[in-house]
Amino acid sequence: MQVTHWHSPYFFAYFPTANSYPAMLADMLCGAIGCIGFSWASSPACTELETVMLDWLGKMIGLPEQFLAGSKGEGGGVIQGTASEATLMALLAARTKVAKRLQAENPKLSEAEIVSRMVAYSSDQAHSSVERAGLISGVRMKKIQSDENFVARGEALKRALEADKAEGLLPVFVCATLGTTSSCSFDNLMELGPICNAENIWLHVDAAYAGSAFICPEFRYLMKGVEFADSFNFNPHKWLLVNFDCSAFWVKKRSDLIGAFKLDPVYLQYDQQASGLVTDYRHWQIPLGRRFRSLKLWFVLRMYGVKGLQDYIRKHIQLAQEFLAFVKKDERFEVCAPVILGLVCFRLKGSNTLNKSLLQKINKDKKIHLVPCCLGEKFILRFAVCARTVQSNHIAFAWKHIEELATELMMAEGEKK
Ligand SMILES: *Cc1c(COP(=O)(O)O)cnc(C)c1O
């Protein structure tokens, strides 16, 4: 058996997963308290701290007021286990909302008939969890083609909507991605948003990785148009030093979530008058039981502070720039997508086979770890800045190692010919 060292400073695969001492301590405390906070009454602090932390976090990333519980509006945030669950919740809520509306207009329609006509969209760069949300919910999920920079654009969505509506389909949901998994591209919310709003289509934003960067004001231009969204999600468990699992999910109208799946058996009821607060997070998620996850968020935010977390994000982005500079200096390599945050997509100029061999060599050697992606027809190596402890010297080491293996590989190829 082997353990993959996700927190080695030589780990550059996938996207980061967070790890910090305050988060670990909070997780121990969560285990010690051992409450199950499905309703306010089942552990008031578990519910209340979560509501407050999600408002703190929402303010930290500059999320529009309407998403915050403290705004006196209709919004609010909840901690889900993963981005996958957040997308699924958003899609299920959209599905139920539309089905209820159409059944109110025409009571003869069955839910099955309505759902069978529904269609949801994401870009061809969306995470596989979006496609799975479609499979789980029974709503067909279509991919719209992204542009040459791997960005989902308004025109492509419009074309898909026109074609599908002409065929009698019912568009209900769009999932836009900020920071795609393959290349960290950003869908164009300024184009997608108004279309969704005009067509009454639920817009969900999946910013699983990139969302953490929005705590730095200089990166908020990347979330321009988020005000058009109905729901927004990112993973503090990826890049904000909160250990797995902690996925922050906000909705503009909490009644859309709560109303969708509310059941109230007698054994879960309590005197709501006594609470003065009516948040029961069991209505916001798929399971009933839930852990005291907001403790992790609270400990991390208090220990690092906004400034400490901003420094952390900026440092990772700086390290990605250092790696980018190395790649650019070696003419045998090419950069394959804009480097905006902590991910560099690169490859040897040459065939996919050559690049597959290089990656195989890198991972067989086990000094560093990378994973690939495909962009269009091209096989690409992804270099993600991951560990909390990674420094410039690790980046320099990684690049030197990659260059040496590339030289070895090309010499071997030359000999074959
Ligand atoms: C990592 C990632 C996910 C999946 O996150 P989970 O929390 O593991 O479900 C979804 N979307 C994007 C864009 C991601 O990068």
Tab-separated table of N, CA and C in Angstrom, residues 105-197:
chain	number	residue	atom	x	y	z
A	105	GLU	N	-49.185	26.057	-13.409
A	105	GLU	CA	-49.853	26.588	-14.603
A	105	GLU	C	-50.758	25.535	-15.240
A	106	ASN	N	-50.310	24.290	-15.181
A	106	ASN	CA	-51.048	23.214	-15.833
A	106	ASN	C	-51.000	21.944	-14.980
A	107	PRO	N	-51.971	21.787	-14.078
A	107	PRO	CA	-51.934	20.681	-13.111
A	107	PRO	C	-51.975	19.301	-13.759
A	108	LYS	N	-52.344	19.227	-15.030
A	108	LYS	CA	-52.406	17.914	-15.677
A	108	LYS	C	-51.014	17.366	-16.004
A	109	LEU	N	-50.032	18.269	-16.078
A	109	LEU	CA	-48.670	17.822	-16.416
A	109	LEU	C	-48.061	17.032	-15.260
A	110	SER	N	-47.463	15.904	-15.575
A	110	SER	CA	-46.770	15.160	-14.517
A	110	SER	C	-45.336	15.664	-14.421
A	111	GLU	N	-44.737	15.479	-13.245
A	111	GLU	CA	-43.355	15.916	-13.069
A	111	GLU	C	-42.439	15.178	-14.054
A	112	ALA	N	-42.728	13.896	-14.255
A	112	ALA	CA	-41.894	13.102	-15.163
A	112	ALA	C	-41.907	13.674	-16.576
A	113	GLU	N	-43.100	14.093	-17.022
A	113	GLU	CA	-43.199	14.687	-18.366
A	113	GLU	C	-42.358	15.959	-18.455
A	114	ILE	N	-42.466	16.769	-17.419
A	114	ILE	CA	-41.739	18.041	-17.443
A	114	ILE	C	-40.227	17.782	-17.435
A	115	VAL	N	-39.792	16.932	-16.518
A	115	VAL	CA	-38.346	16.683	-16.390
A	115	VAL	C	-37.778	16.077	-17.676
A	116	SER	N	-38.577	15.276	-18.350
A	116	SER	CA	-38.072	14.644	-19.570
A	116	SER	C	-37.799	15.676	-20.663
A	117	ARG	N	-38.409	16.839	-20.550
A	117	ARG	CA	-38.161	17.898	-21.558
A	117	ARG	C	-37.056	18.863	-21.122
A	118	MET	N	-36.581	18.708	-19.888
A	118	MET	CA	-35.612	19.675	-19.376
A	118	MET	C	-34.231	19.474	-19.990
A	119	VAL	N	-33.488	20.580	-20.057
A	119	VAL	CA	-32.112	20.490	-20.518
A	119	VAL	C	-31.262	21.489	-19.727
A	120	ALA	N	-30.049	21.057	-19.392
A	120	ALA	CA	-29.102	21.903	-18.654
A	120	ALA	C	-27.812	21.997	-19.473
A	121	TYR	N	-27.021	23.024	-19.193
A	121	TYR	CA	-25.818	23.264	-20.004
A	121	TYR	C	-24.598	23.551	-19.141
A	122	SER	N	-23.459	23.119	-19.669
A	122	SER	CA	-22.184	23.576	-19.123
A	122	SER	C	-21.242	23.657	-20.308
A	123	SER	N	-20.048	24.195	-20.101
A	123	SER	CA	-19.116	24.234	-21.223
A	123	SER	C	-18.439	22.876	-21.352
A	124	ASP	N	-17.785	22.676	-22.478
A	124	ASP	CA	-17.063	21.406	-22.672
A	124	ASP	C	-15.843	21.321	-21.753
A	125	GLN	N	-15.534	22.399	-21.038
A	125	GLN	CA	-14.414	22.405	-20.101
A	125	GLN	C	-14.868	22.172	-18.651
A	126	ALA	N	-16.176	22.017	-18.435
A	126	ALA	CA	-16.676	21.880	-17.057
A	126	ALA	C	-16.148	20.588	-16.428
A	127	HIS	N	-16.111	20.563	-15.132
A	127	HIS	CA	-15.659	19.396	-14.368
A	127	HIS	C	-16.627	18.230	-14.574
A	128	SER	N	-16.108	17.017	-14.485
A	128	SER	CA	-16.961	15.846	-14.707
A	128	SER	C	-18.115	15.762	-13.703
A	129	SER	N	-17.943	16.430	-12.537
A	129	SER	CA	-19.015	16.391	-11.539
A	129	SER	C	-20.288	17.075	-12.047
A	130	VAL	N	-20.138	17.980	-13.011
A	130	VAL	CA	-21.316	18.663	-13.565
A	130	VAL	C	-22.109	17.682	-14.419
A	131	GLU	N	-21.394	16.923	-15.225
A	131	GLU	CA	-22.055	15.903	-16.033
A	131	GLU	C	-22.724	14.863	-15.126
A	132	ARG	N	-22.048	14.530	-14.041
A	132	ARG	CA	-22.626	13.560	-13.109
A	132	ARG	C	-23.889	14.097	-12.444
A	133	ALA	N	-23.893	15.399	-12.158
A	133	ALA	CA	-25.105	15.989	-11.568
A	133	ALA	C	-26.281	15.770	-12.510
A	134	GLY	N	-26.015	15.891	-13.808
A	134	GLY	CA	-27.051	15.615	-14.803
A	134	GLY	C	-27.505	14.170	-14.735
A	135	LEU	N	-26.556	13.256	-14.644
A	135	LEU	CA	-26.900	11.829	-14.600
A	135	LEU	C	-27.718	11.513	-13.349
A	136	ILE	N	-27.304	12.097	-12.216
A	136	ILE	CA	-27.980	11.780	-10.954
A	136	ILE	C	-29.383	12.380	-10.919
A	137	SER	N	-29.508	13.598	-11.437
A	137	SER	CA	-30.798	14.293	-11.334
A	137	SER	C	-31.767	13.869	-12.431
A	138	GLY	N	-31.280	13.196	-13.459
A	138	GLY	CA	-32.154	12.820	-14.566
A	138	GLY	C	-32.439	13.966	-15.517
A	139	VAL	N	-31.692	15.066	-15.401
A	139	VAL	CA	-31.847	16.176	-16.340
A	139	VAL	C	-30.743	16.057	-17.387
A	140	ARG	N	-31.120	16.072	-18.668
A	140	ARG	CA	-30.057	15.900	-19.679
A	140	ARG	C	-29.135	17.112	-19.657
A	141	MET	N	-27.841	16.822	-19.745
A	141	MET	CA	-26.828	17.869	-19.629
A	141	MET	C	-26.111	17.974	-20.968
A	142	LYS	N	-26.127	19.176	-21.539
A	142	LYS	CA	-25.462	19.361	-22.831
A	142	LYS	C	-24.231	20.225	-22.655
A	143	LYS	N	-23.245	19.964	-23.516
A	143	LYS	CA	-22.009	20.755	-23.450
A	143	LYS	C	-22.016	21.802	-24.536
A	144	ILE	N	-21.763	23.041	-24.156
A	144	ILE	CA	-21.595	24.047	-25.198
A	144	ILE	C	-20.103	24.214	-25.452
A	145	GLN	N	-19.789	24.469	-26.713
A	145	GLN	CA	-18.379	24.514	-27.102
A	145	GLN	C	-17.724	25.784	-26.589
A	146	SER	N	-16.564	25.619	-25.975
A	146	SER	CA	-15.831	26.792	-25.495
A	146	SER	C	-15.022	27.381	-26.654
A	147	ASP	N	-14.561	28.624	-26.479
A	147	ASP	CA	-13.827	29.278	-27.577
A	147	ASP	C	-12.347	28.880	-27.565
A	148	GLU	N	-11.542	29.574	-28.353
A	148	GLU	CA	-10.134	29.156	-28.516
A	148	GLU	C	-9.326	29.325	-27.231
A	149	ASN	N	-9.867	30.114	-26.284
A	149	ASN	CA	-9.201	30.224	-24.977
A	149	ASN	C	-9.885	29.374	-23.910
A	150	PHE	N	-10.744	28.448	-24.350
A	150	PHE	CA	-11.429	27.497	-23.454
A	150	PHE	C	-12.459	28.187	-22.552
A	151	VAL	N	-13.038	29.273	-23.077
A	151	VAL	CA	-14.013	30.082	-22.352
A	151	VAL	C	-15.401	29.841	-22.952
A	152	ALA	N	-16.411	29.606	-22.107
A	152	ALA	CA	-17.787	29.494	-22.602
A	152	ALA	C	-18.329	30.897	-22.832
A	153	ARG	N	-18.870	31.126	-24.032
A	153	ARG	CA	-19.314	32.459	-24.428
A	153	ARG	C	-20.825	32.498	-24.659
A	154	GLY	N	-21.356	33.713	-24.648
A	154	GLY	CA	-22.792	33.907	-24.810
A	154	GLY	C	-23.340	33.383	-26.129
A	155	GLU	N	-22.609	33.653	-27.203
A	155	GLU	CA	-23.099	33.248	-28.530
A	155	GLU	C	-23.343	31.742	-28.600
A	156	ALA	N	-22.400	30.973	-28.070
A	156	ALA	CA	-22.523	29.516	-28.118
A	156	ALA	C	-23.730	29.053	-27.310
A	157	LEU	N	-23.948	29.688	-26.161
A	157	LEU	CA	-25.110	29.327	-25.342
A	157	LEU	C	-26.396	29.677	-26.080
A	158	LYS	N	-26.408	30.872	-26.668
A	158	LYS	CA	-27.600	31.320	-27.398
A	158	LYS	C	-27.969	30.336	-28.496
A	159	ARG	N	-26.968	29.924	-29.253
A	159	ARG	CA	-27.226	28.970	-30.348
A	159	ARG	C	-27.824	27.670	-29.819
A	160	ALA	N	-27.282	27.172	-28.723
A	160	ALA	CA	-27.784	25.919	-28.146
A	160	ALA	C	-29.223	26.107	-27.664
A	161	LEU	N	-29.492	27.242	-27.034
A	161	LEU	CA	-30.837	27.498	-26.513
A	161	LEU	C	-31.859	27.552	-27.642
A	162	GLU	N	-31.508	28.274	-28.708
A	162	GLU	CA	-32.434	28.414	-29.843
A	162	GLU	C	-32.761	27.035	-30.413
A	163	ALA	N	-31.718	26.253	-30.651
A	163	ALA	CA	-31.910	24.945	-31.271
A	163	ALA	C	-32.766	24.045	-30.370
A	164	ASP	N	-32.483	24.061	-29.093
A	164	ASP	CA	-33.192	23.157	-28.187
A	164	ASP	C	-34.635	23.598	-27.961
A	165	LYS	N	-34.834	24.908	-27.876
A	165	LYS	CA	-36.216	25.382	-27.704
A	165	LYS	C	-37.055	25.055	-28.934
A	166	ALA	N	-36.429	25.159	-30.105
A	166	ALA	CA	-37.144	24.829	-31.351
A	166	ALA	C	-37.571	23.362	-31.349
A	167	GLU	N	-36.840	22.543	-30.636
A	167	GLU	CA	-37.193	21.118	-30.563
A	167	GLU	C	-38.128	20.806	-29.407
A	168	GLY	N	-38.599	21.849	-28.723
A	168	GLY	CA	-39.558	21.638	-27.640
A	168	GLY	C	-38.926	21.340	-26.299
A	169	LEU	N	-37.630	21.530	-26.193
A	169	LEU	CA	-36.971	21.277	-24.908
A	169	LEU	C	-37.097	22.496	-23.988
A	170	LEU	N	-36.811	22.257	-22.720
A	170	LEU	CA	-37.047	23.255	-21.684
A	170	LEU	C	-35.723	23.548	-20.957
A	171	PRO	N	-35.023	24.623	-21.342
A	171	PRO	CA	-33.744	24.941	-20.690
A	171	PRO	C	-33.975	25.426	-19.257
A	172	VAL	N	-33.295	24.797	-18.285
A	172	VAL	CA	-33.552	25.154	-16.882
A	172	VAL	C	-32.302	25.575	-16.114
A	173	PHE	N	-31.107	25.254	-16.622
A	173	PHE	CA	-29.932	25.374	-15.758
A	173	PHE	C	-28.670	25.554	-16.593
A	174	VAL	N	-27.826	26.471	-16.163
A	174	VAL	CA	-26.491	26.616	-16.768
A	174	VAL	C	-25.466	26.593	-15.643
A	175	CYS	N	-24.431	25.767	-15.806
A	175	CYS	CA	-23.317	25.787	-14.863
A	175	CYS	C	-22.123	26.437	-15.541
A	176	ALA	N	-21.728	27.605	-15.050
A	176	ALA	CA	-20.535	28.272	-15.570
A	176	ALA	C	-19.377	27.958	-14.632
A	177	THR	N	-18.173	27.864	-15.197
A	177	THR	CA	-17.000	27.558	-14.378
A	177	THR	C	-16.054	28.749	-14.336
A	178	LEU	N	-15.643	29.103	-13.148
A	178	LEU	CA	-14.563	30.078	-12.992
A	178	LEU	C	-13.344	29.288	-12.533
A	179	GLY	N	-12.390	29.118	-13.414
A	179	GLY	CA	-11.200	28.325	-13.086
A	179	GLY	C	-11.423	26.867	-13.424
A	180	THR	N	-11.437	26.535	-14.717
A	180	THR	CA	-11.693	25.144	-15.121
A	180	THR	C	-10.537	24.243	-14.684
A	181	THR	N	-10.854	22.984	-14.543
A	181	THR	CA	-9.879	22.036	-14.010
A	181	THR	C	-8.730	21.797	-14.990
A	182	SER	N	-9.023	21.743	-16.272
A	182	SER	CA	-7.960	21.472	-17.237
A	182	SER	C	-6.979	22.637	-17.336
A	183	SER	N	-7.494	23.852	-17.578
A	183	SER	CA	-6.581	24.951	-17.906
A	183	SER	C	-6.798	26.206	-17.066
A	184	CYS	N	-7.700	26.152	-16.087
A	184	CYS	CA	-8.029	27.317	-15.272
A	184	CYS	C	-8.501	28.503	-16.133
A	185	SER	N	-9.401	28.216	-17.065
A	185	SER	CA	-10.028	29.281	-17.851
A	185	SER	C	-11.294	29.747	-17.119
A	186	PHE	N	-11.783	30.920	-17.538
A	186	PHE	CA	-12.914	31.542	-16.842
A	186	PHE	C	-14.046	31.798	-17.815
A	187	ASP	N	-15.186	31.155	-17.589
A	187	ASP	CA	-16.335	31.378	-18.468
A	187	ASP	C	-16.784	32.834	-18.362
A	188	ASN	N	-17.350	33.328	-19.451
A	188	ASN	CA	-17.699	34.745	-19.521
A	188	ASN	C	-19.080	35.018	-18.912
A	189	LEU	N	-19.087	35.345	-17.628
A	189	LEU	CA	-20.366	35.565	-16.924
A	189	LEU	C	-21.089	36.805	-17.431
A	190	MET	N	-20.344	37.794	-17.906
A	190	MET	CA	-20.987	39.008	-18.409
A	190	MET	C	-21.825	38.711	-19.652
A	191	GLU	N	-21.467	37.653	-20.372
A	191	GLU	CA	-22.266	37.254	-21.536
A	191	GLU	C	-23.312	36.207	-21.163
A	192	LEU	N	-22.914	35.226	-20.365
A	192	LEU	CA	-23.839	34.127	-20.027
A	192	LEU	C	-24.940	34.611	-19.083
A	193	GLY	N	-24.567	35.475	-18.133
A	193	GLY	CA	-25.487	35.896	-17.076
A	193	GLY	C	-26.775	36.525	-17.583
A	194	PRO	N	-26.670	37.593	-18.403
A	194	PRO	CA	-27.898	38.238	-18.875
A	194	PRO	C	-28.793	37.301	-19.677
A	195	ILE	N	-28.192	36.388	-20.432
A	195	ILE	CA	-29.006	35.431	-21.203
A	195	ILE	C	-29.798	34.550	-20.239
A	196	CYS	N	-29.114	34.027	-19.222
A	196	CYS	CA	-29.799	33.162	-18.249
A	196	CYS	C	-30.921	33.933	-17.541
A	197	ASN	N	-30.626	35.156	-17.132
A	197	ASN	CA	-31.647	35.947	-16.421
A	197	ASN	C	-32.855	36.209	-17.321
